[in-house]
mmCIF file of C-alpha atoms in Angstrom:
data_model
loop_
_atom_site.group_PDB
_atom_site.id
_atom_site.type_symbol
_atom_site.label_atom_id
_atom_site.label_comp_id
_atom_site.label_asym_id
_atom_site.label_seq_id
_atom_site.Cartn_x
_atom_site.Cartn_y
_atom_site.Cartn_z
ATOM 1 C CA MET A 101 -3.747 17.683 -23.377
ATOM 2 C CA ARG A 102 -2.174 14.938 -25.288
ATOM 3 C CA GLU A 103 -2.261 12.111 -22.841
ATOM 4 C CA PRO A 104 -3.712 8.667 -23.622
ATOM 5 C CA ALA A 105 -7.613 8.024 -22.601
ATOM 6 C CA TRP A 106 -6.938 5.231 -20.060
ATOM 7 C CA VAL A 107 -5.155 7.743 -17.765
ATOM 8 C CA GLN A 108 -8.255 9.280 -17.145
ATOM 9 C CA HIS A 109 -9.229 6.726 -14.349
ATOM 10 C CA VAL A 110 -5.596 5.632 -13.275
ATOM 11 C CA ILE A 111 -4.686 5.526 -9.316
ATOM 12 C CA TRP A 112 -1.067 4.422 -8.954
ATOM 13 C CA TRP A 113 0.237 2.076 -6.425
ATOM 14 C CA GLN A 114 3.963 2.992 -6.019
ATOM 15 C CA ILE A 115 6.578 0.312 -5.065
ATOM 16 C CA TYR A 116 10.103 0.294 -5.066
ATOM 17 C CA PRO A 117 10.639 -3.370 -6.096
ATOM 18 C CA LEU A 118 14.406 -3.844 -4.947
ATOM 19 C CA GLY A 119 13.297 -2.866 -1.464
ATOM 20 C CA PHE A 120 10.154 -4.500 -1.487
ATOM 21 C CA VAL A 121 11.394 -7.898 -2.145
ATOM 22 C CA GLY A 122 14.525 -7.578 -0.194
ATOM 23 C CA ALA A 123 17.044 -7.321 -2.983
ATOM 24 C CA TYR A 124 18.663 -4.327 -1.912
ATOM 25 C CA PRO A 125 20.267 -3.884 0.358
ATOM 26 C CA ALA A 126 20.899 -7.472 0.882
ATOM 27 C CA ASP A 127 24.293 -9.123 1.735
ATOM 28 C CA PRO A 128 24.681 -11.724 -0.061
ATOM 29 C CA PRO A 129 22.425 -10.446 -2.874
ATOM 30 C CA PRO A 130 19.772 -12.562 -4.258
ATOM 31 C CA GLY A 131 20.276 -14.537 -7.524
ATOM 32 C CA PRO A 132 17.547 -14.879 -10.362
ATOM 33 C CA GLU A 133 16.870 -18.186 -9.391
ATOM 34 C CA GLU A 134 15.189 -16.889 -6.438
ATOM 35 C CA HIS A 135 12.658 -15.046 -8.510
ATOM 36 C CA ARG A 136 11.646 -12.513 -6.004
ATOM 37 C CA LEU A 137 9.991 -10.388 -8.658
ATOM 38 C CA ARG A 138 7.060 -12.742 -8.540
ATOM 39 C CA ARG A 139 6.351 -11.528 -4.569
ATOM 40 C CA VAL A 140 5.116 -8.668 -6.231
ATOM 41 C CA VAL A 141 2.531 -10.816 -8.265
ATOM 42 C CA GLU A 142 1.293 -11.760 -4.489
ATOM 43 C CA TRP A 143 0.569 -8.242 -3.630
ATOM 44 C CA LEU A 144 -1.641 -7.305 -6.910
ATOM 45 C CA ASP A 145 -5.061 -8.139 -5.171
ATOM 46 C CA HIS A 146 -3.915 -5.969 -2.375
ATOM 47 C CA ALA A 147 -3.475 -3.241 -5.083
ATOM 48 C CA ILE A 148 -7.078 -4.179 -6.376
ATOM 49 C CA GLU A 149 -8.576 -3.703 -2.399
ATOM 50 C CA LEU A 150 -7.155 -0.909 -2.022
ATOM 51 C CA GLY A 151 -8.688 0.620 -4.999
ATOM 52 C CA THR A 152 -5.782 1.594 -7.097
ATOM 53 C CA SER A 153 -5.503 0.523 -10.891
ATOM 54 C CA GLY A 154 -2.159 0.862 -11.943
ATOM 55 C CA ILE A 155 1.342 -0.738 -10.513
ATOM 56 C CA ALA A 156 4.028 2.163 -10.606
ATOM 57 C CA LEU A 157 7.257 0.027 -10.215
ATOM 58 C CA GLY A 158 10.893 1.647 -9.388
ATOM 59 C CA PRO A 159 13.687 0.526 -11.462
ATOM 60 C CA VAL A 160 13.340 -3.195 -12.709
ATOM 61 C CA PHE A 161 16.493 -3.160 -15.090
ATOM 62 C CA ALA A 162 19.974 -4.677 -14.105
ATOM 63 C CA SER A 163 21.781 -2.034 -12.359
ATOM 64 C CA ARG A 164 25.222 -1.727 -9.635
ATOM 65 C CA THR A 165 23.211 -1.082 -6.233
ATOM 66 C CA HIS A 166 19.756 0.684 -6.105
ATOM 67 C CA GLY A 167 18.595 0.499 -9.544
ATOM 68 C CA TYR A 168 19.445 4.094 -10.510
ATOM 69 C CA ASP A 169 23.037 3.031 -11.515
ATOM 70 C CA THR A 170 21.994 0.926 -14.754
ATOM 71 C CA VAL A 171 24.461 -1.272 -16.614
ATOM 72 C CA ASP A 172 21.670 -2.636 -18.627
ATOM 73 C CA HIS A 173 18.427 -1.276 -19.904
ATOM 74 C CA TYR A 174 17.430 -4.372 -21.708
ATOM 75 C CA ARG A 175 17.760 -6.721 -19.041
ATOM 76 C CA ILE A 176 15.844 -7.295 -15.604
ATOM 77 C CA ASP A 177 18.088 -7.026 -12.505
ATOM 78 C CA PRO A 178 19.230 -10.329 -11.734
ATOM 79 C CA ARG A 179 18.524 -9.478 -8.326
ATOM 80 C CA LEU A 180 14.992 -9.300 -8.740
ATOM 81 C CA GLY A 181 14.814 -12.608 -11.526
ATOM 82 C CA ASP A 182 14.701 -12.739 -15.285
ATOM 83 C CA ASP A 183 12.394 -12.036 -18.266
ATOM 84 C CA ASP A 184 9.896 -14.974 -17.419
ATOM 85 C CA ASP A 185 9.381 -13.392 -13.809
ATOM 86 C CA PHE A 186 8.886 -9.904 -15.447
ATOM 87 C CA ASP A 187 6.250 -11.194 -18.200
ATOM 88 C CA THR A 188 4.627 -13.214 -15.157
ATOM 89 C CA LEU A 189 4.221 -9.966 -13.653
ATOM 90 C CA VAL A 190 3.023 -7.879 -16.619
ATOM 91 C CA ALA A 191 0.412 -10.945 -17.369
ATOM 92 C CA GLU A 192 -0.772 -11.224 -14.018
ATOM 93 C CA ALA A 193 -1.450 -7.546 -13.531
ATOM 94 C CA LYS A 194 -3.386 -7.344 -16.956
ATOM 95 C CA ARG A 195 -5.606 -10.336 -15.835
ATOM 96 C CA ARG A 196 -6.706 -7.799 -13.046
ATOM 97 C CA GLY A 197 -7.048 -5.060 -15.218
ATOM 98 C CA LEU A 198 -3.917 -2.862 -13.655
ATOM 99 C CA ARG A 199 -1.641 -0.861 -15.720
ATOM 100 C CA ILE A 200 2.186 -0.832 -15.519
ATOM 101 C CA LEU A 201 4.285 2.196 -15.293
ATOM 102 C CA LEU A 202 8.103 1.246 -15.466
ATOM 103 C CA ASP A 203 10.861 3.569 -14.137
ATOM 104 C CA GLY A 204 13.305 4.689 -17.168
ATOM 105 C CA VAL A 205 16.498 6.344 -15.947
ATOM 106 C CA PHE A 206 17.981 8.017 -18.806
ATOM 107 C CA ASN A 207 19.820 10.838 -17.296
ATOM 108 C CA HIS A 208 22.580 8.927 -15.910
ATOM 109 C CA VAL A 209 24.415 5.430 -16.135
ATOM 110 C CA ALA A 210 26.592 3.481 -13.591
ATOM 111 C CA ALA A 211 30.322 4.210 -14.319
ATOM 112 C CA ASP A 212 30.599 0.679 -15.830
ATOM 113 C CA PHE A 213 27.885 0.831 -18.548
ATOM 114 C CA ALA A 214 28.950 -0.448 -21.590
ATOM 115 C CA ARG A 215 29.018 2.601 -23.954
ATOM 116 C CA SER A 216 31.495 4.843 -21.892
ATOM 117 C CA GLU A 217 31.509 6.642 -25.509
ATOM 118 C CA TRP A 218 27.725 8.182 -24.513
ATOM 119 C CA PHE A 219 29.113 9.757 -21.200
ATOM 120 C CA ARG A 220 29.206 13.274 -21.247
ATOM 121 C CA LYS A 221 32.389 14.776 -20.949
ATOM 122 C CA GLY A 222 33.063 17.926 -18.232
ATOM 123 C CA SER A 223 36.034 20.011 -17.329
ATOM 124 C CA ASN A 224 37.538 17.304 -15.161
ATOM 125 C CA GLY A 225 36.684 14.038 -16.719
ATOM 126 C CA PHE A 226 33.081 13.090 -16.980
ATOM 127 C CA ASP A 227 30.083 14.982 -15.659
ATOM 128 C CA THR A 228 28.048 12.965 -13.054
ATOM 129 C CA PHE A 229 24.584 12.999 -11.683
ATOM 130 C CA GLU A 230 24.667 15.984 -8.616
ATOM 131 C CA GLY A 231 28.092 14.989 -7.895
ATOM 132 C CA HIS A 232 27.544 11.257 -7.328
ATOM 133 C CA GLY A 233 30.590 9.448 -8.735
ATOM 134 C CA ASP A 234 28.973 6.565 -9.834
ATOM 135 C CA LEU A 235 26.487 8.249 -11.566
ATOM 136 C CA ILE A 236 27.788 9.112 -14.940
ATOM 137 C CA ALA A 237 25.492 11.682 -16.901
ATOM 138 C CA LEU A 238 24.925 10.768 -20.431
ATOM 139 C CA ASP A 239 25.656 13.122 -23.505
ATOM 140 C CA HIS A 240 21.858 13.754 -24.654
ATOM 141 C CA ASP A 241 23.054 15.727 -27.948
ATOM 142 C CA ASN A 242 24.626 12.183 -28.978
ATOM 143 C CA PRO A 243 21.978 10.928 -31.463
ATOM 144 C CA GLU A 244 22.917 7.628 -30.276
ATOM 145 C CA VAL A 245 21.842 8.090 -27.039
ATOM 146 C CA VAL A 246 18.676 9.916 -28.485
ATOM 147 C CA SER A 247 17.711 6.406 -30.102
ATOM 148 C CA TYR A 248 18.797 4.196 -27.437
ATOM 149 C CA ALA A 249 16.540 5.998 -25.051
ATOM 150 C CA ALA A 250 13.608 5.552 -27.621
ATOM 151 C CA ASP A 251 14.376 1.772 -28.424
ATOM 152 C CA VAL A 252 14.514 1.011 -24.697
ATOM 153 C CA MET A 253 11.338 2.285 -23.954
ATOM 154 C CA ALA A 254 9.556 0.724 -27.192
ATOM 155 C CA TYR A 255 11.151 -2.481 -26.151
ATOM 156 C CA TRP A 256 9.281 -2.778 -22.906
ATOM 157 C CA LEU A 257 6.167 -1.069 -24.194
ATOM 158 C CA GLY A 258 6.055 -4.060 -26.322
ATOM 159 C CA ARG A 259 6.232 -6.098 -23.463
ATOM 160 C CA GLY A 260 3.778 -4.828 -21.894
ATOM 161 C CA ALA A 261 4.446 -1.897 -19.889
ATOM 162 C CA ASP A 262 2.116 1.035 -20.232
ATOM 163 C CA GLY A 263 4.097 4.108 -19.593
ATOM 164 C CA PHE A 264 7.212 5.264 -18.098
ATOM 165 C CA ARG A 265 8.292 7.711 -15.038
ATOM 166 C CA LEU A 266 11.173 9.441 -16.683
ATOM 167 C CA ASP A 267 13.727 9.854 -13.852
ATOM 168 C CA ALA A 268 15.505 12.806 -12.896
ATOM 169 C CA ALA A 269 13.750 14.563 -16.032
ATOM 170 C CA TYR A 270 14.406 17.517 -14.672
ATOM 171 C CA ALA A 271 18.276 17.117 -15.118
ATOM 172 C CA VAL A 272 17.862 16.448 -18.636
ATOM 173 C CA PRO A 273 17.301 18.964 -21.501
ATOM 174 C CA ASP A 274 13.869 19.201 -22.935
ATOM 175 C CA ARG A 275 15.081 19.124 -26.291
ATOM 176 C CA PHE A 276 16.307 15.308 -25.439
ATOM 177 C CA TRP A 277 12.748 14.366 -24.542
ATOM 178 C CA ALA A 278 11.342 16.319 -27.638
ATOM 179 C CA ALA A 279 13.330 14.061 -29.761
ATOM 180 C CA VAL A 280 12.818 10.951 -27.984
ATOM 181 C CA LEU A 281 9.202 10.523 -27.116
ATOM 182 C CA PRO A 282 7.667 11.200 -30.484
ATOM 183 C CA ARG A 283 9.810 8.527 -31.962
ATOM 184 C CA VAL A 284 8.043 6.114 -29.047
ATOM 185 C CA ARG A 285 4.662 7.607 -29.641
ATOM 186 C CA ALA A 286 4.798 6.891 -33.348
ATOM 187 C CA ALA A 287 4.993 2.982 -32.366
ATOM 188 C CA PHE A 288 2.856 3.207 -29.064
ATOM 189 C CA PRO A 289 0.412 6.262 -29.082
ATOM 190 C CA ASP A 290 -1.624 4.997 -25.834
ATOM 191 C CA ALA A 291 1.872 5.059 -23.557
ATOM 192 C CA TRP A 292 1.792 7.719 -21.034
ATOM 193 C CA PHE A 293 5.257 9.532 -19.937
ATOM 194 C CA VAL A 294 5.526 11.315 -16.863
ATOM 195 C CA GLY A 295 8.645 13.580 -16.100
ATOM 196 C CA GLU A 296 10.210 13.906 -12.327
ATOM 197 C CA VAL A 297 10.421 17.624 -12.190
ATOM 198 C CA ILE A 298 10.978 18.560 -8.674
ATOM 199 C CA HIS A 299 10.991 22.398 -9.267
ATOM 200 C CA GLY A 300 10.701 25.262 -11.974
ATOM 201 C CA ASP A 301 7.971 26.118 -14.641
ATOM 202 C CA TYR A 302 6.182 22.831 -14.578
ATOM 203 C CA ALA A 303 3.760 23.689 -17.574
ATOM 204 C CA ALA A 304 6.425 24.999 -19.599
ATOM 205 C CA ARG A 305 8.716 21.874 -19.292
ATOM 206 C CA VAL A 306 5.555 19.826 -20.291
ATOM 207 C CA GLY A 307 5.400 21.853 -23.383
ATOM 208 C CA ALA A 308 8.821 22.264 -24.111
ATOM 209 C CA ALA A 309 9.758 18.490 -23.276
ATOM 210 C CA GLY A 310 6.252 16.738 -24.590
ATOM 211 C CA PHE A 311 5.596 15.221 -21.213
ATOM 212 C CA ASP A 312 1.971 14.057 -20.548
ATOM 213 C CA SER A 313 2.735 15.065 -16.743
ATOM 214 C CA VAL A 314 5.297 15.620 -14.213
ATOM 215 C CA THR A 315 5.682 15.051 -10.310
ATOM 216 C CA GLN A 316 3.633 17.400 -8.475
ATOM 217 C CA TYR A 317 6.517 18.116 -5.792
ATOM 218 C CA GLU A 318 5.465 21.791 -5.278
ATOM 219 C CA LEU A 319 1.508 20.370 -3.940
ATOM 220 C CA TRP A 320 3.521 17.481 -1.973
ATOM 221 C CA LYS A 321 5.731 20.052 -0.120
ATOM 222 C CA ALA A 322 2.600 22.298 0.701
ATOM 223 C CA ILE A 323 0.386 19.489 1.737
ATOM 224 C CA TRP A 324 2.810 18.554 4.701
ATOM 225 C CA SER A 325 4.094 21.952 5.624
ATOM 226 C CA SER A 326 0.574 23.283 5.981
ATOM 227 C CA LEU A 327 -0.313 20.968 8.148
ATOM 228 C CA VAL A 328 2.962 20.743 10.040
ATOM 229 C CA ASP A 329 3.252 24.641 10.376
ATOM 230 C CA GLY A 330 -0.612 25.364 11.226
ATOM 231 C CA ASN A 331 -0.703 27.420 7.872
ATOM 232 C CA PHE A 332 -2.790 26.587 5.426
ATOM 233 C CA HIS A 333 -2.128 30.042 3.265
ATOM 234 C CA GLU A 334 0.740 27.875 1.986
ATOM 235 C CA LEU A 335 -1.297 24.940 0.843
ATOM 236 C CA ASP A 336 -4.264 27.759 -0.754
ATOM 237 C CA TRP A 337 -1.607 29.497 -2.407
ATOM 238 C CA ALA A 338 0.025 25.894 -3.546
ATOM 239 C CA LEU A 339 -3.342 24.606 -4.953
ATOM 240 C CA LEU A 340 -4.145 28.323 -7.165
ATOM 241 C CA ARG A 341 -0.500 27.565 -8.825
ATOM 242 C CA HIS A 342 -1.745 24.055 -9.092
ATOM 243 C CA ASN A 343 -5.087 25.385 -11.138
ATOM 244 C CA GLU A 344 -2.740 26.846 -13.716
ATOM 245 C CA PHE A 345 -1.160 23.757 -14.007
ATOM 246 C CA LEU A 346 -4.227 22.121 -14.422
ATOM 247 C CA ASP A 347 -5.121 24.203 -17.928
ATOM 248 C CA VAL A 348 -2.046 22.784 -19.490
ATOM 249 C CA PHE A 349 -1.604 19.188 -18.025
ATOM 250 C CA VAL A 350 -2.553 16.664 -15.325
ATOM 251 C CA PRO A 351 0.050 16.541 -12.822
ATOM 252 C CA MET A 352 0.933 13.171 -10.701
ATOM 253 C CA THR A 353 0.193 13.980 -7.126
ATOM 254 C CA PHE A 354 1.615 12.152 -3.956
ATOM 255 C CA VAL A 355 1.655 12.785 -0.435
ATOM 256 C CA GLY A 356 4.528 10.040 -0.670
ATOM 257 C CA ASN A 357 7.208 8.480 -2.721
ATOM 258 C CA HIS A 358 10.531 6.449 -2.574
ATOM 259 C CA ASP A 359 12.521 9.348 -2.452
ATOM 260 C CA VAL A 360 10.941 11.645 0.518
ATOM 261 C CA THR A 361 10.469 10.881 4.392
ATOM 262 C CA ARG A 362 7.150 9.222 4.526
ATOM 263 C CA ILE A 363 4.280 11.233 5.206
ATOM 264 C CA ALA A 364 3.438 9.510 8.709
ATOM 265 C CA SER A 365 6.894 10.543 9.849
ATOM 266 C CA ARG A 366 6.740 14.061 8.308
ATOM 267 C CA LEU A 367 3.980 15.016 10.146
ATOM 268 C CA ASN A 368 3.973 16.659 13.767
ATOM 269 C CA ASP A 369 0.388 15.004 14.542
ATOM 270 C CA THR A 370 -0.305 11.971 12.842
ATOM 271 C CA GLY A 371 -4.137 12.634 13.270
ATOM 272 C CA HIS A 372 -3.485 14.985 10.335
ATOM 273 C CA LEU A 373 -2.332 12.282 7.872
ATOM 274 C CA GLU A 374 -6.177 12.000 7.410
ATOM 275 C CA HIS A 375 -6.220 15.613 6.004
ATOM 276 C CA ALA A 376 -3.330 15.096 3.766
ATOM 277 C CA LEU A 377 -5.020 12.267 1.870
ATOM 278 C CA VAL A 378 -8.228 14.408 1.976
ATOM 279 C CA VAL A 379 -6.299 16.761 -0.052
ATOM 280 C CA LEU A 380 -4.643 14.381 -2.299
ATOM 281 C CA PHE A 381 -7.908 12.770 -3.261
ATOM 282 C CA THR A 382 -10.374 15.729 -3.703
ATOM 283 C CA THR A 383 -7.810 17.803 -5.658
ATOM 284 C CA GLY A 384 -7.146 17.712 -9.242
ATOM 285 C CA GLY A 385 -4.542 15.514 -10.277
ATOM 286 C CA THR A 386 -3.391 11.688 -11.206
ATOM 287 C CA PRO A 387 -2.814 10.385 -7.384
ATOM 288 C CA SER A 388 -0.337 7.804 -6.346
ATOM 289 C CA VAL A 389 -0.070 6.250 -3.245
ATOM 290 C CA TYR A 390 3.413 4.790 -2.190
ATOM 291 C CA ALA A 391 2.997 1.286 -0.863
ATOM 292 C CA GLY A 392 3.200 1.056 2.969
ATOM 293 C CA ASP A 393 1.676 4.672 3.119
ATOM 294 C CA GLU A 394 -1.787 3.220 3.536
ATOM 295 C CA PHE A 395 -0.817 1.199 6.687
ATOM 296 C CA ALA A 396 0.810 4.695 7.815
ATOM 297 C CA TYR A 397 4.329 3.037 7.643
ATOM 298 C CA LEU A 398 7.078 5.164 9.250
ATOM 299 C CA GLY A 399 10.448 6.092 7.651
ATOM 300 C CA VAL A 400 12.778 8.864 7.805
ATOM 301 C CA LYS A 401 14.906 9.810 4.672
ATOM 302 C CA GLU A 402 18.484 10.750 5.326
ATOM 303 C CA GLU A 403 21.185 12.887 3.492
ATOM 304 C CA ARG A 404 24.122 9.832 3.634
ATOM 305 C CA PHE A 405 24.821 6.620 2.023
ATOM 306 C CA GLY A 406 21.885 4.428 2.427
ATOM 307 C CA GLY A 407 19.808 7.120 3.525
ATOM 308 C CA ASP A 408 16.632 6.369 1.479
ATOM 309 C CA ASP A 409 16.783 2.238 3.059
ATOM 310 C CA ALA A 410 14.394 3.820 5.943
ATOM 311 C CA VAL A 411 11.910 4.633 3.501
ATOM 312 C CA ARG A 412 12.264 1.299 0.730
ATOM 313 C CA PRO A 413 11.632 -1.480 3.433
ATOM 314 C CA GLU A 414 11.151 -5.183 2.195
ATOM 315 C CA PHE A 415 7.345 -6.095 2.402
ATOM 316 C CA GLY A 416 6.362 -9.744 3.438
ATOM 317 C CA ALA A 417 3.359 -11.236 3.014
ATOM 318 C CA PRO A 418 -0.042 -9.536 1.900
ATOM 319 C CA PRO A 419 -2.097 -8.452 4.551
ATOM 320 C CA SER A 420 -4.388 -11.030 6.706
ATOM 321 C CA ALA A 421 -8.012 -10.182 7.516
ATOM 322 C CA ASP A 422 -7.271 -8.317 10.641
ATOM 323 C CA GLU A 423 -4.713 -5.932 9.080
ATOM 324 C CA GLN A 424 -7.392 -5.321 6.080
ATOM 325 C CA GLN A 425 -9.303 -3.317 9.334
ATOM 326 C CA HIS A 426 -6.478 -1.010 9.446
ATOM 327 C CA ASP A 427 -8.032 2.396 9.888
ATOM 328 C CA VAL A 428 -5.197 4.276 7.637
ATOM 329 C CA LEU A 429 -5.659 1.432 5.053
ATOM 330 C CA ARG A 430 -9.598 1.866 5.113
ATOM 331 C CA LEU A 431 -9.316 5.804 4.973
ATOM 332 C CA HIS A 432 -7.412 5.470 1.709
ATOM 333 C CA GLN A 433 -10.410 2.916 0.339
ATOM 334 C CA HIS A 434 -13.054 5.349 1.176
ATOM 335 C CA LEU A 435 -11.035 8.562 -0.123
ATOM 336 C CA ILE A 436 -10.137 6.526 -2.909
ATOM 337 C CA GLY A 437 -13.908 5.066 -3.669
ATOM 338 C CA LEU A 438 -15.086 8.797 -3.362
ATOM 339 C CA HIS A 439 -12.325 9.903 -6.201
ATOM 340 C CA ARG A 440 -13.645 7.066 -8.511
ATOM 341 C CA ARG A 441 -17.469 8.032 -7.629
ATOM 342 C CA HIS A 442 -16.528 11.815 -8.973
ATOM 343 C CA PRO A 443 -14.121 11.111 -12.205
ATOM 344 C CA TRP A 444 -14.251 14.928 -12.499
ATOM 345 C CA LEU A 445 -12.376 15.308 -9.594
ATOM 346 C CA ARG A 446 -9.252 14.351 -11.693
ATOM 347 C CA THR A 447 -9.342 17.725 -13.463
ATOM 348 C CA ALA A 448 -11.283 19.903 -10.732
ATOM 349 C CA ARG A 449 -10.078 23.387 -10.022
ATOM 350 C CA THR A 450 -10.186 24.199 -6.397
ATOM 351 C CA SER A 451 -11.043 27.834 -4.785
ATOM 352 C CA ALA A 452 -10.911 28.859 -1.120
ATOM 353 C CA LEU A 453 -14.676 29.789 0.619
ATOM 354 C CA GLN A 454 -12.846 30.253 3.949
ATOM 355 C CA LEU A 455 -9.299 30.427 5.127
ATOM 356 C CA SER A 456 -7.058 31.106 8.120
ATOM 357 C CA ASN A 457 -4.150 29.807 9.566
ATOM 358 C CA ARG A 458 -5.398 26.112 10.918
ATOM 359 C CA GLN A 459 -8.839 26.157 9.168
ATOM 360 C CA TYR A 460 -9.617 26.041 5.574
ATOM 361 C CA LEU A 461 -12.738 25.569 3.540
ATOM 362 C CA TYR A 462 -12.548 25.150 -0.155
ATOM 363 C CA GLU A 463 -14.622 24.053 -3.192
ATOM 364 C CA THR A 464 -13.525 21.687 -5.680
ATOM 365 C CA ARG A 465 -15.353 22.113 -9.019
ATOM 366 C CA GLY A 466 -15.308 20.359 -12.393
ATOM 367 C CA GLY A 467 -17.933 22.067 -14.275
ATOM 368 C CA THR A 468 -21.309 22.252 -13.055
ATOM 369 C CA ASP A 469 -20.159 19.298 -10.565
ATOM 370 C CA ALA A 470 -18.762 20.201 -7.057
ATOM 371 C CA LEU A 471 -17.661 19.151 -3.524
ATOM 372 C CA VAL A 472 -17.268 21.376 -0.538
ATOM 373 C CA VAL A 473 -13.865 20.249 1.649
ATOM 374 C CA ALA A 474 -13.616 21.519 5.353
ATOM 375 C CA LEU A 475 -10.248 20.876 7.017
ATOM 376 C CA ASN A 476 -9.565 21.997 10.673
ATOM 377 C CA ILE A 477 -6.326 21.469 12.414
ATOM 378 C CA ASP A 478 -6.937 23.994 15.190
ATOM 379 C CA ASP A 479 -8.261 22.788 18.677
ATOM 380 C CA ALA A 480 -11.758 24.571 18.401
ATOM 381 C CA PRO A 481 -14.296 23.552 16.363
ATOM 382 C CA MET A 482 -15.173 24.948 12.863
ATOM 383 C CA PRO A 483 -18.385 26.661 12.290
ATOM 384 C CA LEU A 484 -19.563 26.078 8.717
ATOM 385 C CA SER A 485 -22.931 27.777 7.425
ATOM 386 C CA LEU A 486 -23.603 26.656 3.674
ATOM 387 C CA PRO A 487 -26.213 29.489 3.550
ATOM 388 C CA ALA A 488 -23.774 32.265 4.576
ATOM 389 C CA LEU A 489 -21.388 31.185 1.449
ATOM 390 C CA GLY A 490 -24.476 30.965 -0.805
ATOM 391 C CA LEU A 491 -24.960 27.439 -1.303
ATOM 392 C CA GLY A 492 -27.586 26.774 0.742
ATOM 393 C CA SER A 493 -27.674 23.170 1.700
ATOM 394 C CA GLY A 494 -25.855 19.812 1.098
ATOM 395 C CA ARG A 495 -25.279 16.145 2.116
ATOM 396 C CA ILE A 496 -22.184 15.166 4.152
ATOM 397 C CA VAL A 497 -20.630 12.303 2.221
ATOM 398 C CA ALA A 498 -17.237 12.120 4.049
ATOM 399 C CA GLY A 499 -15.926 13.512 6.989
ATOM 400 C CA SER A 500 -13.818 12.009 10.678
ATOM 401 C CA GLY A 501 -16.397 10.292 12.732
ATOM 402 C CA ALA A 502 -19.163 11.309 10.145
ATOM 403 C CA ARG A 503 -21.775 9.221 8.550
ATOM 404 C CA PRO A 504 -23.190 10.209 5.214
ATOM 405 C CA ALA A 505 -25.803 12.476 6.193
ATOM 406 C CA ASP A 506 -29.319 13.751 5.220
ATOM 407 C CA THR A 507 -29.062 17.186 3.759
ATOM 408 C CA VAL A 508 -27.461 20.074 6.287
ATOM 409 C CA ALA A 509 -27.181 23.557 6.066
ATOM 410 C CA GLU A 510 -25.513 24.158 9.281
ATOM 411 C CA THR A 511 -23.035 22.270 10.730
ATOM 412 C CA GLU A 512 -19.399 22.096 12.162
ATOM 413 C CA VAL A 513 -16.017 20.535 11.876
ATOM 414 C CA ALA A 514 -14.726 18.947 14.786
ATOM 415 C CA PRO A 515 -11.196 20.222 16.299
ATOM 416 C CA HIS A 516 -8.540 18.398 14.225
ATOM 417 C CA GLY A 517 -11.237 16.918 11.904
ATOM 418 C CA TRP A 518 -12.409 17.227 8.433
ATOM 419 C CA LEU A 519 -15.577 17.005 6.010
ATOM 420 C CA VAL A 520 -16.471 16.840 2.732
ATOM 421 C CA ILE A 521 -20.050 18.124 1.428
ATOM 422 C CA ASP A 522 -21.855 17.708 -1.685
ATOM 423 C CA PRO A 523 -23.342 21.243 -1.999
ATOM 424 C CA GLY A 524 -25.669 19.827 -5.258
ATOM 425 C CA ALA A 525 -27.535 16.763 -3.064
#
């Protein structure tokens, strides 16, 4: 694995800046004199209290509308502010020990992007991104486009960013990234690059393109789908695939982001939100929490113009002391703490110990370290015998309605409950 060492301890808090600060959609749009990007600074302490260690920013470069129709990669979107606002955000993040991940959109640009000679020509004019006429595909075989992408990333890494999420990386030829990324790494060897890849052979894409990581959409889908359908066999299959990915790279894992329906809206039983989070923080990966999910925000993505707005809301002031007691927030903090106390989890492999449609017991292991995770979404209790599994006994370290307990050998998981047990304690 080629990733820089600092990534081994990062947990991202992801925000979509234009929505977060109320800059899009907005009529009239704010101007740079409002310095709205500085509102993100007000939330940095929340990111720390949550337990995260990096801020993954959505688009911040000058664009026409939603940020993915870029007009100038070297300029902060004036609806967010100016260069000084970006520098302030970076400085305040670094002062708190937070890393910064930027969103690099190099597959397509706005129709009025200045360099139309870089547009990819199709049979009927210029090619577009997935049929969106206002998103024009770049010609990735053009050496000038290669140089431009490398120069843009180097520029912002020089301004304090730590890495890039590469938007729509799945739509870009691997040979383009393979030409761009070594040039950037030559100047910034400690930078991290995660490709947005939705489907296909993740490991092959990582190898061919030179990404450090890709977005683990397979596991995301299996987590919520298995809980909605009552089919843990789907989750187990996805985790078997996940083990194979971990042999090559560490995926970026999540249960929510700015492009999908909120996890609290996706589930038909909001109590199972806990189970989704348990999977996220007890399996291998570089976890990311989408801002608002820690408060169980609702939002449904729709396939229409403006269909993303519900999952990209404006945020007001940081949470008060009372809001800090929100059960879902506290659960995030608890599970992030569990993940941090067991850093080997980042590359842990999982294996099923017991499996049925609605009850799942798996071991998550890194070398000689292991945890046993029990998920029950059934109406009946789930009996659990560690001796029957050849594990002897263990200590409950987390669970729904559970307190850290002394050593146990026989126990049960309550209906719609979960437990995490340390069999070596």
